[in-house]
Amino acid sequence: MGMDIKTPAKAGTMESNDIYVIVQPNDEGGIIIELESIVMKQFGKKIKEVILETLEALNIKNIHLSAKDRGALDYTIKARVETAVKRGM
Amino acid sequence: MERLRRTMLFMPGNNPSMLQNAGILGADSIILDLEDAVSITEKDAARILVRNAIKNVEFYGTEVVVRINPLSSSFGLKDVEEIAKAKPDAIMVPKATEEDIQIVDEMLSSIETQEGFPHGSIKIFPLIETAYGLENIDSIIRTSSRAIGVLLGAEDLTADLGIKRTREGEEIFYARSKVASTCRACKVDAIDTPFADMNDCRGFNKDIHKAKSLGLTGKAAINPRQVDTIHEVFAPAEEEIKYALRVIKAMEEAQREGKGVFSLDGKMVDAPIIARAQNVVKKAKLAGLV
């Protein structure tokens, strides 16, 4: 049984090397990720993978997540997703 | 491993750019700060970010210390719980008391066992910034064998004493002396309070010299630009190193000849002079100067 987001929550900033993450409940079920990134072309796919991995590790099955990336490294992406999810639970 | 701790550079805990560059700024230690540099609404975010940074960012051998929130706040215990699992080199405990150090020590022991880290591998750095802390440094340090040094926090200390903090720092003469002497007695490092005015180079220089002359072994920095100046002052001077090396050479010769006391440049050299020379050479070696 997965955990769900109960209330909208956000984490991170729009500063360089950070990522701003907003999470919301997804009543339709499943995982929806919307990503904007300054390095979309080079790393968009990789960033989505990192977000998915983090959600999986947190056992989140239903979520609507939108992220604005400002060139965050993996450790920051993981941290901001985890923070937003925990704030929304 | 014995470390040189001439500088301990504060880095705000909720800033990814600064965290990922912390290891290349030349400081001997970095203090990833979860306390004053992080707003109350971002404590959770900073804790998770710092934990991830310790696990994933390359710090190139720089000592990684995390300043947690006071144990009296609702964040302190959670900070230890979460951060210790990432195995920082040390946890810095603000407004430290014996009781706080005891609690952190016990938590670290249980986390080390749980995570399979060698026992005692995570050290403790008490922050002395209250009148109580200052008058009880000795017992605070001796509460845990993990204590490797003390940082003097003059802003909070002078606030606690109800006195004014000045640029000249006469008001912390006693605190600096007390920290230096007690740390020396306990064989741990004594780190001086940071100097806040980035534009006052002369005042900064004077402040570092004052701290060194009273026996403090290093100084906290709040800006990477402060690191080199502190290193220059705390490193043994070239003349000092040359003299120390000559003393040691003369001592070795005297030993070979079976002499107890000997002279160098017409002055008698005895045990305290030899000890000082050995200390200078040790520091110079750690700083890569010999």
Short mmCIF file of C-alpha atoms in Angstrom, two decimals:
data_model
loop_
_atom_site.label_atom_id
_atom_site.label_comp_id
_atom_site.label_asym_id
_atom_site.label_seq_id
_atom_site.Cartn_x
_atom_site.Cartn_y
_atom_site.Cartn_z
CA MET A 1 0.00 0.00 0.00
CA GLY A 2 1.58 3.28 -1.08
CA MET A 3 1.42 6.60 0.71
CA ASP A 4 -0.47 9.51 -0.81
CA ILE A 5 -0.12 13.25 -0.90
CA LYS A 6 -2.90 14.77 1.19
CA THR A 7 -2.32 18.49 0.74
CA PRO A 8 -0.46 20.60 -1.81
CA ALA A 9 3.09 21.38 -0.71
CA LYS A 10 6.26 22.87 -2.11
CA ALA A 11 10.01 22.82 -1.52
CA GLY A 12 13.16 24.34 -2.96
CA THR A 13 13.80 27.73 -4.55
CA MET A 14 14.25 29.25 -7.99
CA GLU A 15 17.90 30.02 -7.25
CA SER A 16 20.64 28.65 -9.43
CA ASN A 17 21.56 25.00 -8.68
CA ASP A 18 18.22 24.46 -6.94
CA ILE A 19 14.89 23.02 -8.06
CA TYR A 20 11.43 24.24 -7.06
CA VAL A 21 9.04 21.35 -6.53
CA ILE A 22 5.25 21.52 -6.06
CA VAL A 23 3.31 18.39 -5.18
CA GLN A 24 -0.46 17.89 -5.20
CA PRO A 25 -2.82 14.99 -4.67
CA ASN A 26 -3.66 13.14 -7.87
CA ASP A 27 -7.23 11.91 -7.58
CA GLU A 28 -7.10 10.20 -10.96
CA GLY A 29 -4.35 7.92 -9.66
CA GLY A 30 -0.80 7.37 -10.82
CA ILE A 31 2.22 9.62 -11.12
CA ILE A 32 2.20 12.78 -13.22
CA ILE A 33 5.43 14.76 -13.56
CA GLU A 34 5.64 18.16 -15.24
CA LEU A 35 9.16 19.43 -15.60
CA GLU A 36 10.65 22.72 -16.73
CA SER A 37 14.43 22.92 -16.76
CA ILE A 38 17.17 25.22 -17.97
CA VAL A 39 18.93 22.05 -19.10
CA MET A 40 15.85 20.24 -20.42
CA LYS A 41 17.49 19.19 -23.67
CA GLN A 42 20.59 17.71 -22.05
CA PHE A 43 19.22 16.36 -18.76
CA GLY A 44 15.40 16.41 -18.86
CA LYS A 45 15.09 12.65 -19.11
CA LYS A 46 17.65 12.07 -16.36
CA ILE A 47 15.97 14.57 -14.00
CA LYS A 48 12.60 12.82 -14.47
CA GLU A 49 14.27 9.49 -13.71
CA VAL A 50 15.75 10.88 -10.49
CA ILE A 51 12.34 12.28 -9.47
CA LEU A 52 10.68 8.91 -10.19
CA GLU A 53 13.34 7.00 -8.26
CA THR A 54 12.86 9.29 -5.28
CA LEU A 55 9.07 8.88 -5.35
CA GLU A 56 9.51 5.13 -5.55
CA ALA A 57 11.87 5.12 -2.56
CA LEU A 58 9.27 7.13 -0.63
CA ASN A 59 6.57 4.64 -1.73
CA ILE A 60 4.44 7.30 -3.43
CA LYS A 61 2.03 5.86 -5.99
CA ASN A 62 -0.34 8.76 -6.69
CA ILE A 63 0.96 12.28 -7.12
CA HIS A 64 0.91 15.30 -9.34
CA LEU A 65 4.41 16.82 -9.23
CA SER A 66 5.56 19.90 -11.09
CA ALA A 67 9.15 21.07 -10.95
CA LYS A 68 11.10 24.08 -12.15
CA ASP A 69 14.75 23.14 -12.34
CA ARG A 70 17.59 25.66 -12.18
CA GLY A 71 20.42 23.24 -12.77
CA ALA A 72 20.14 21.15 -9.59
CA LEU A 73 22.40 18.14 -9.07
CA ASP A 74 20.85 14.77 -8.22
CA TYR A 75 21.32 15.15 -4.46
CA THR A 76 19.34 18.42 -4.53
CA ILE A 77 16.57 17.04 -6.75
CA LYS A 78 16.18 14.10 -4.37
CA ALA A 79 16.20 16.37 -1.32
CA ARG A 80 13.61 18.80 -2.67
CA VAL A 81 11.26 16.02 -3.85
CA GLU A 82 11.55 14.28 -0.46
CA THR A 83 10.90 17.54 1.42
CA ALA A 84 7.85 18.45 -0.69
CA VAL A 85 6.41 14.94 -0.35
CA LYS A 86 6.91 14.84 3.42
CA ARG A 87 5.34 18.28 3.73
CA GLY A 88 2.34 17.12 1.70
CA MET A 89 1.68 13.92 3.62
CA MET B 1 43.95 11.12 12.00
CA GLU B 2 45.18 14.36 13.45
CA ARG B 3 43.87 17.35 11.56
CA LEU B 4 44.79 20.94 11.18
CA ARG B 5 41.83 23.15 12.06
CA ARG B 6 43.00 26.68 11.35
CA THR B 7 39.70 27.57 9.71
CA MET B 8 36.16 26.32 10.12
CA LEU B 9 34.02 27.90 7.41
CA PHE B 10 30.28 28.29 7.93
CA MET B 11 28.06 27.34 4.98
CA PRO B 12 24.28 27.86 5.00
CA GLY B 13 22.58 24.47 5.07
CA ASN B 14 19.75 25.21 2.67
CA ASN B 15 21.79 26.51 -0.24
CA PRO B 16 22.70 23.87 -2.87
CA SER B 17 25.21 26.09 -4.70
CA MET B 18 27.21 26.76 -1.58
CA LEU B 19 27.01 23.19 -0.30
CA GLN B 20 28.35 21.70 -3.51
CA ASN B 21 31.27 24.13 -3.62
CA ALA B 22 32.10 23.91 0.08
CA GLY B 23 34.96 21.47 -0.45
CA ILE B 24 36.95 23.64 -2.84
CA LEU B 25 37.19 26.83 -0.80
CA GLY B 26 40.39 25.87 0.99
CA ALA B 27 39.06 25.78 4.56
CA ASP B 28 40.35 23.03 6.85
CA SER B 29 36.80 22.36 8.05
CA ILE B 30 33.38 23.37 6.83
CA ILE B 31 30.39 23.81 9.11
CA LEU B 32 27.16 23.04 7.29
CA ASP B 33 24.73 25.14 9.26
CA LEU B 34 21.20 24.04 10.14
CA GLU B 35 20.83 26.65 12.88
CA ASP B 36 21.10 30.42 12.40
CA ALA B 37 21.56 30.34 8.62
CA VAL B 38 18.26 28.52 8.09
CA SER B 39 14.84 30.10 8.56
CA ILE B 40 12.42 28.35 10.85
CA THR B 41 10.16 27.30 7.95
CA GLU B 42 13.04 25.63 6.07
CA LYS B 43 14.55 23.53 8.88
CA ASP B 44 13.17 20.29 7.41
CA ALA B 45 14.37 21.12 3.90
CA ALA B 46 17.89 22.02 5.05
CA ARG B 47 18.20 18.86 7.14
CA ILE B 48 17.34 16.66 4.15
CA LEU B 49 19.55 18.67 1.76
CA VAL B 50 22.57 18.56 4.08
CA ARG B 51 22.08 14.82 4.69
CA ASN B 52 22.05 14.20 0.92
CA ALA B 53 25.03 16.52 0.37
CA ILE B 54 27.17 14.64 2.91
CA LYS B 55 26.36 11.37 1.17
CA ASN B 56 26.87 12.58 -2.39
CA VAL B 57 29.00 15.70 -2.67
CA GLU B 58 32.79 15.45 -2.97
CA PHE B 59 34.38 17.56 -0.23
CA TYR B 60 37.99 16.65 -1.17
CA GLY B 61 39.05 15.67 2.33
CA THR B 62 37.73 18.81 4.02
CA GLU B 63 36.40 18.01 7.47
CA VAL B 64 32.58 18.12 7.41
CA VAL B 65 30.92 19.36 10.59
CA VAL B 66 27.17 19.96 10.87
CA ARG B 67 25.85 22.59 13.26
CA ILE B 68 22.51 21.29 14.50
CA ASN B 69 19.76 23.33 16.13
CA PRO B 70 19.77 23.59 19.93
CA LEU B 71 18.50 20.45 21.63
CA SER B 72 16.06 22.67 23.50
CA SER B 73 14.31 23.45 20.18
CA SER B 74 11.98 21.03 18.43
CA PHE B 75 14.57 20.51 15.65
CA GLY B 76 17.76 19.49 17.47
CA LEU B 77 17.06 15.81 18.10
CA LYS B 78 15.67 15.29 14.59
CA ASP B 79 18.82 16.91 13.19
CA VAL B 80 21.06 14.43 15.00
CA GLU B 81 18.86 11.48 14.03
CA GLU B 82 18.86 12.33 10.33
CA ILE B 83 22.36 13.77 9.88
CA ALA B 84 24.29 11.12 11.83
CA LYS B 85 23.09 8.45 9.40
CA ALA B 86 25.03 10.24 6.64
CA LYS B 87 28.20 10.03 8.79
CA PRO B 88 29.54 13.59 8.98
CA ASP B 89 32.95 13.98 10.64
CA ALA B 90 31.37 15.85 13.57
CA ILE B 91 28.20 17.34 15.00
CA MET B 92 28.44 20.87 16.40
CA VAL B 93 26.14 21.38 19.38
CA PRO B 94 25.00 24.99 19.99
CA LYS B 95 24.70 26.43 23.51
CA ALA B 96 26.24 23.20 24.74
CA THR B 97 25.71 21.87 28.26
CA GLU B 98 26.92 18.58 29.75
CA GLU B 99 23.41 17.18 29.40
CA ASP B 100 23.25 18.05 25.67
CA ILE B 101 26.62 16.46 24.98
CA GLN B 102 25.56 13.33 26.87
CA ILE B 103 22.36 13.06 24.83
CA VAL B 104 24.13 13.58 21.50
CA ASP B 105 26.86 11.11 22.48
CA GLU B 106 24.30 8.42 23.30
CA MET B 107 22.33 9.03 20.11
CA LEU B 108 25.51 8.83 18.04
CA SER B 109 26.48 5.55 19.70
CA SER B 110 23.17 3.97 18.89
CA ILE B 111 23.14 5.28 15.29
CA GLU B 112 26.72 4.05 14.77
CA THR B 113 25.72 0.57 15.94
CA GLN B 114 22.59 0.58 13.80
CA GLU B 115 24.42 1.77 10.67
CA GLY B 116 27.53 -0.33 11.19
CA PHE B 117 29.86 2.68 11.58
CA PRO B 118 32.91 2.24 13.84
CA HIS B 119 32.05 3.30 17.38
CA GLY B 120 33.15 6.84 18.14
CA SER B 121 33.71 7.74 14.49
CA ILE B 122 31.37 10.74 14.58
CA LYS B 123 32.91 13.46 16.74
CA ILE B 124 31.31 16.27 18.74
CA PHE B 125 32.14 19.99 18.68
CA PRO B 126 30.56 21.87 21.60
CA LEU B 127 29.72 25.51 20.88
CA ILE B 128 30.46 27.65 23.92
CA GLU B 129 28.15 30.65 23.78
CA THR B 130 26.59 31.04 27.19
CA ALA B 131 28.04 32.09 30.54
CA TYR B 132 27.14 28.63 31.85
CA GLY B 133 28.98 26.96 28.98
CA LEU B 134 32.04 29.13 29.47
CA GLU B 135 32.29 28.41 33.19
CA ASN B 136 31.82 24.68 32.60
CA ILE B 137 33.87 24.05 29.46
CA ASP B 138 36.04 21.51 31.18
CA SER B 139 33.17 19.26 32.24
CA ILE B 140 31.37 19.80 28.92
CA ILE B 141 34.43 18.57 27.00
CA ARG B 142 34.99 15.69 29.41
CA THR B 143 31.38 14.50 29.08
CA SER B 144 32.25 12.77 25.81
CA SER B 145 35.42 11.27 24.41
CA ARG B 146 34.04 12.36 21.04
CA ALA B 147 34.73 16.03 21.81
CA ILE B 148 37.57 17.20 19.55
CA GLY B 149 37.37 20.94 19.97
CA VAL B 150 35.33 23.89 21.09
CA LEU B 151 34.05 26.87 19.14
CA LEU B 152 33.63 30.13 21.02
CA GLY B 153 30.47 31.95 19.94
CA ALA B 154 30.98 35.53 21.07
CA GLU B 155 27.74 37.04 19.75
CA ASP B 156 25.48 34.81 21.83
CA LEU B 157 27.88 34.86 24.77
CA THR B 158 27.93 38.65 25.02
CA ALA B 159 24.15 38.69 24.62
CA ASP B 160 23.86 36.22 27.49
CA LEU B 161 26.20 38.35 29.60
CA GLY B 162 24.19 41.45 28.72
CA ILE B 163 27.30 43.25 27.45
CA LYS B 164 28.10 45.01 24.22
CA ARG B 165 30.04 43.24 21.48
CA THR B 166 32.73 45.53 20.09
CA ARG B 167 35.09 45.43 17.15
CA GLU B 168 38.13 45.47 19.44
CA GLY B 169 36.83 42.50 21.41
CA GLU B 170 38.15 43.49 24.85
CA GLU B 171 34.92 42.14 26.32
CA ILE B 172 35.80 38.59 25.23
CA PHE B 173 39.39 38.61 26.50
CA TYR B 174 38.45 36.42 29.47
CA ALA B 175 36.32 34.06 27.35
CA ARG B 176 39.08 33.60 24.78
CA SER B 177 41.68 32.95 27.46
CA LYS B 178 39.43 30.55 29.29
CA VAL B 179 38.58 28.60 26.11
CA ALA B 180 42.24 28.48 25.02
CA SER B 181 43.56 27.33 28.37
CA THR B 182 40.86 24.74 29.06
CA CYS B 183 41.07 23.28 25.56
CA ARG B 184 44.82 22.99 25.88
CA ALA B 185 44.39 21.18 29.20
CA CYS B 186 41.87 18.82 27.61
CA LYS B 187 44.03 18.42 24.46
CA VAL B 188 41.31 19.58 22.06
CA ASP B 189 41.20 22.45 19.55
CA ALA B 190 40.12 25.94 20.58
CA ILE B 191 38.39 27.78 17.72
CA ASP B 192 37.78 31.50 17.89
CA THR B 193 34.54 33.29 17.14
CA PRO B 194 34.14 34.63 13.57
CA PHE B 195 34.84 38.26 12.62
CA ALA B 196 31.73 39.74 11.06
CA ASP B 197 32.77 42.88 9.16
CA MET B 198 34.01 41.77 5.74
CA ASN B 199 35.11 45.28 4.81
CA ASP B 200 37.41 45.89 7.77
CA CYS B 201 40.59 44.10 6.70
CA ARG B 202 42.81 45.72 9.31
CA GLY B 203 40.38 44.96 12.13
CA PHE B 204 40.10 41.38 10.87
CA ASN B 205 43.85 40.91 10.86
CA LYS B 206 44.20 42.30 14.36
CA ASP B 207 41.40 40.09 15.56
CA ILE B 208 43.07 36.90 14.24
CA HIS B 209 46.43 37.88 15.77
CA LYS B 210 44.75 38.56 19.09
CA ALA B 211 43.09 35.14 19.08
CA LYS B 212 46.36 33.41 18.19
CA SER B 213 48.31 35.30 20.83
CA LEU B 214 45.89 34.13 23.53
CA GLY B 215 46.33 30.49 22.55
CA LEU B 216 43.36 29.78 20.31
CA THR B 217 44.29 27.27 17.63
CA GLY B 218 41.99 28.34 14.80
CA LYS B 219 39.18 30.65 13.83
CA ALA B 220 35.71 30.29 12.38
CA ALA B 221 35.07 32.04 9.06
CA ILE B 222 31.78 33.27 7.66
CA ASN B 223 33.02 34.04 4.16
CA PRO B 224 35.41 32.10 1.90
CA ARG B 225 37.41 35.32 1.47
CA GLN B 226 38.47 35.08 5.12
CA VAL B 227 40.11 31.66 4.80
CA ASP B 228 43.52 32.57 3.38
CA THR B 229 44.15 35.39 5.84
CA ILE B 230 43.37 33.15 8.80
CA HIS B 231 45.65 30.43 7.43
CA GLU B 232 48.50 32.88 7.01
CA VAL B 233 48.25 34.03 10.61
CA PHE B 234 47.79 30.58 12.13
CA ALA B 235 50.49 28.84 10.13
CA PRO B 236 53.87 28.95 11.86
CA ALA B 237 56.05 31.72 10.39
CA GLU B 238 59.00 30.70 8.20
CA GLU B 239 61.52 31.94 10.77
CA GLU B 240 59.76 30.03 13.49
CA ILE B 241 59.88 26.81 11.44
CA LYS B 242 63.57 27.26 10.58
CA TYR B 243 64.46 27.81 14.24
CA ALA B 244 62.35 24.82 15.33
CA LEU B 245 64.08 22.56 12.81
CA ARG B 246 67.49 23.73 14.08
CA VAL B 247 66.46 23.06 17.69
CA ILE B 248 65.42 19.53 16.79
CA LYS B 249 68.61 18.91 14.85
CA ALA B 250 70.71 20.21 17.75
CA MET B 251 68.71 18.05 20.15
CA GLU B 252 69.37 14.95 18.07
CA GLU B 253 73.08 15.73 17.99
CA ALA B 254 73.13 16.32 21.74
CA GLN B 255 71.36 13.02 22.30
CA ARG B 256 73.94 11.19 20.17
CA GLU B 257 76.68 12.76 22.24
CA GLY B 258 74.86 11.85 25.44
CA LYS B 259 74.30 15.47 26.51
CA GLY B 260 71.22 16.32 28.56
CA VAL B 261 71.15 20.08 28.22
CA PHE B 262 72.72 21.85 25.25
CA SER B 263 72.90 25.30 23.80
CA LEU B 264 71.97 26.81 20.46
CA ASP B 265 73.14 30.28 19.40
CA GLY B 266 74.57 30.66 22.88
CA LYS B 267 71.23 30.04 24.60
CA MET B 268 70.42 27.05 26.73
CA VAL B 269 67.80 24.72 25.21
CA ASP B 270 65.68 22.79 27.67
CA ALA B 271 62.52 20.69 27.59
CA PRO B 272 59.91 23.49 27.07
CA ILE B 273 61.87 24.90 24.12
CA ILE B 274 62.15 21.45 22.57
CA ALA B 275 58.42 20.84 23.11
CA ARG B 276 57.59 24.16 21.45
CA ALA B 277 59.86 23.33 18.51
CA GLN B 278 58.27 19.92 18.08
CA ASN B 279 54.84 21.53 18.17
CA VAL B 280 55.82 24.07 15.49
CA VAL B 281 57.24 21.35 13.22
CA LYS B 282 54.15 19.21 13.67
CA LYS B 283 51.88 22.11 12.71
CA ALA B 284 54.12 23.05 9.78
CA LYS B 285 54.00 19.47 8.51
CA LEU B 286 50.19 19.38 8.72
CA ALA B 287 50.08 22.67 6.82
CA GLY B 288 52.42 21.24 4.19
CA LEU B 289 55.14 23.83 4.94
CA VAL B 290 57.97 21.34 5.51
#
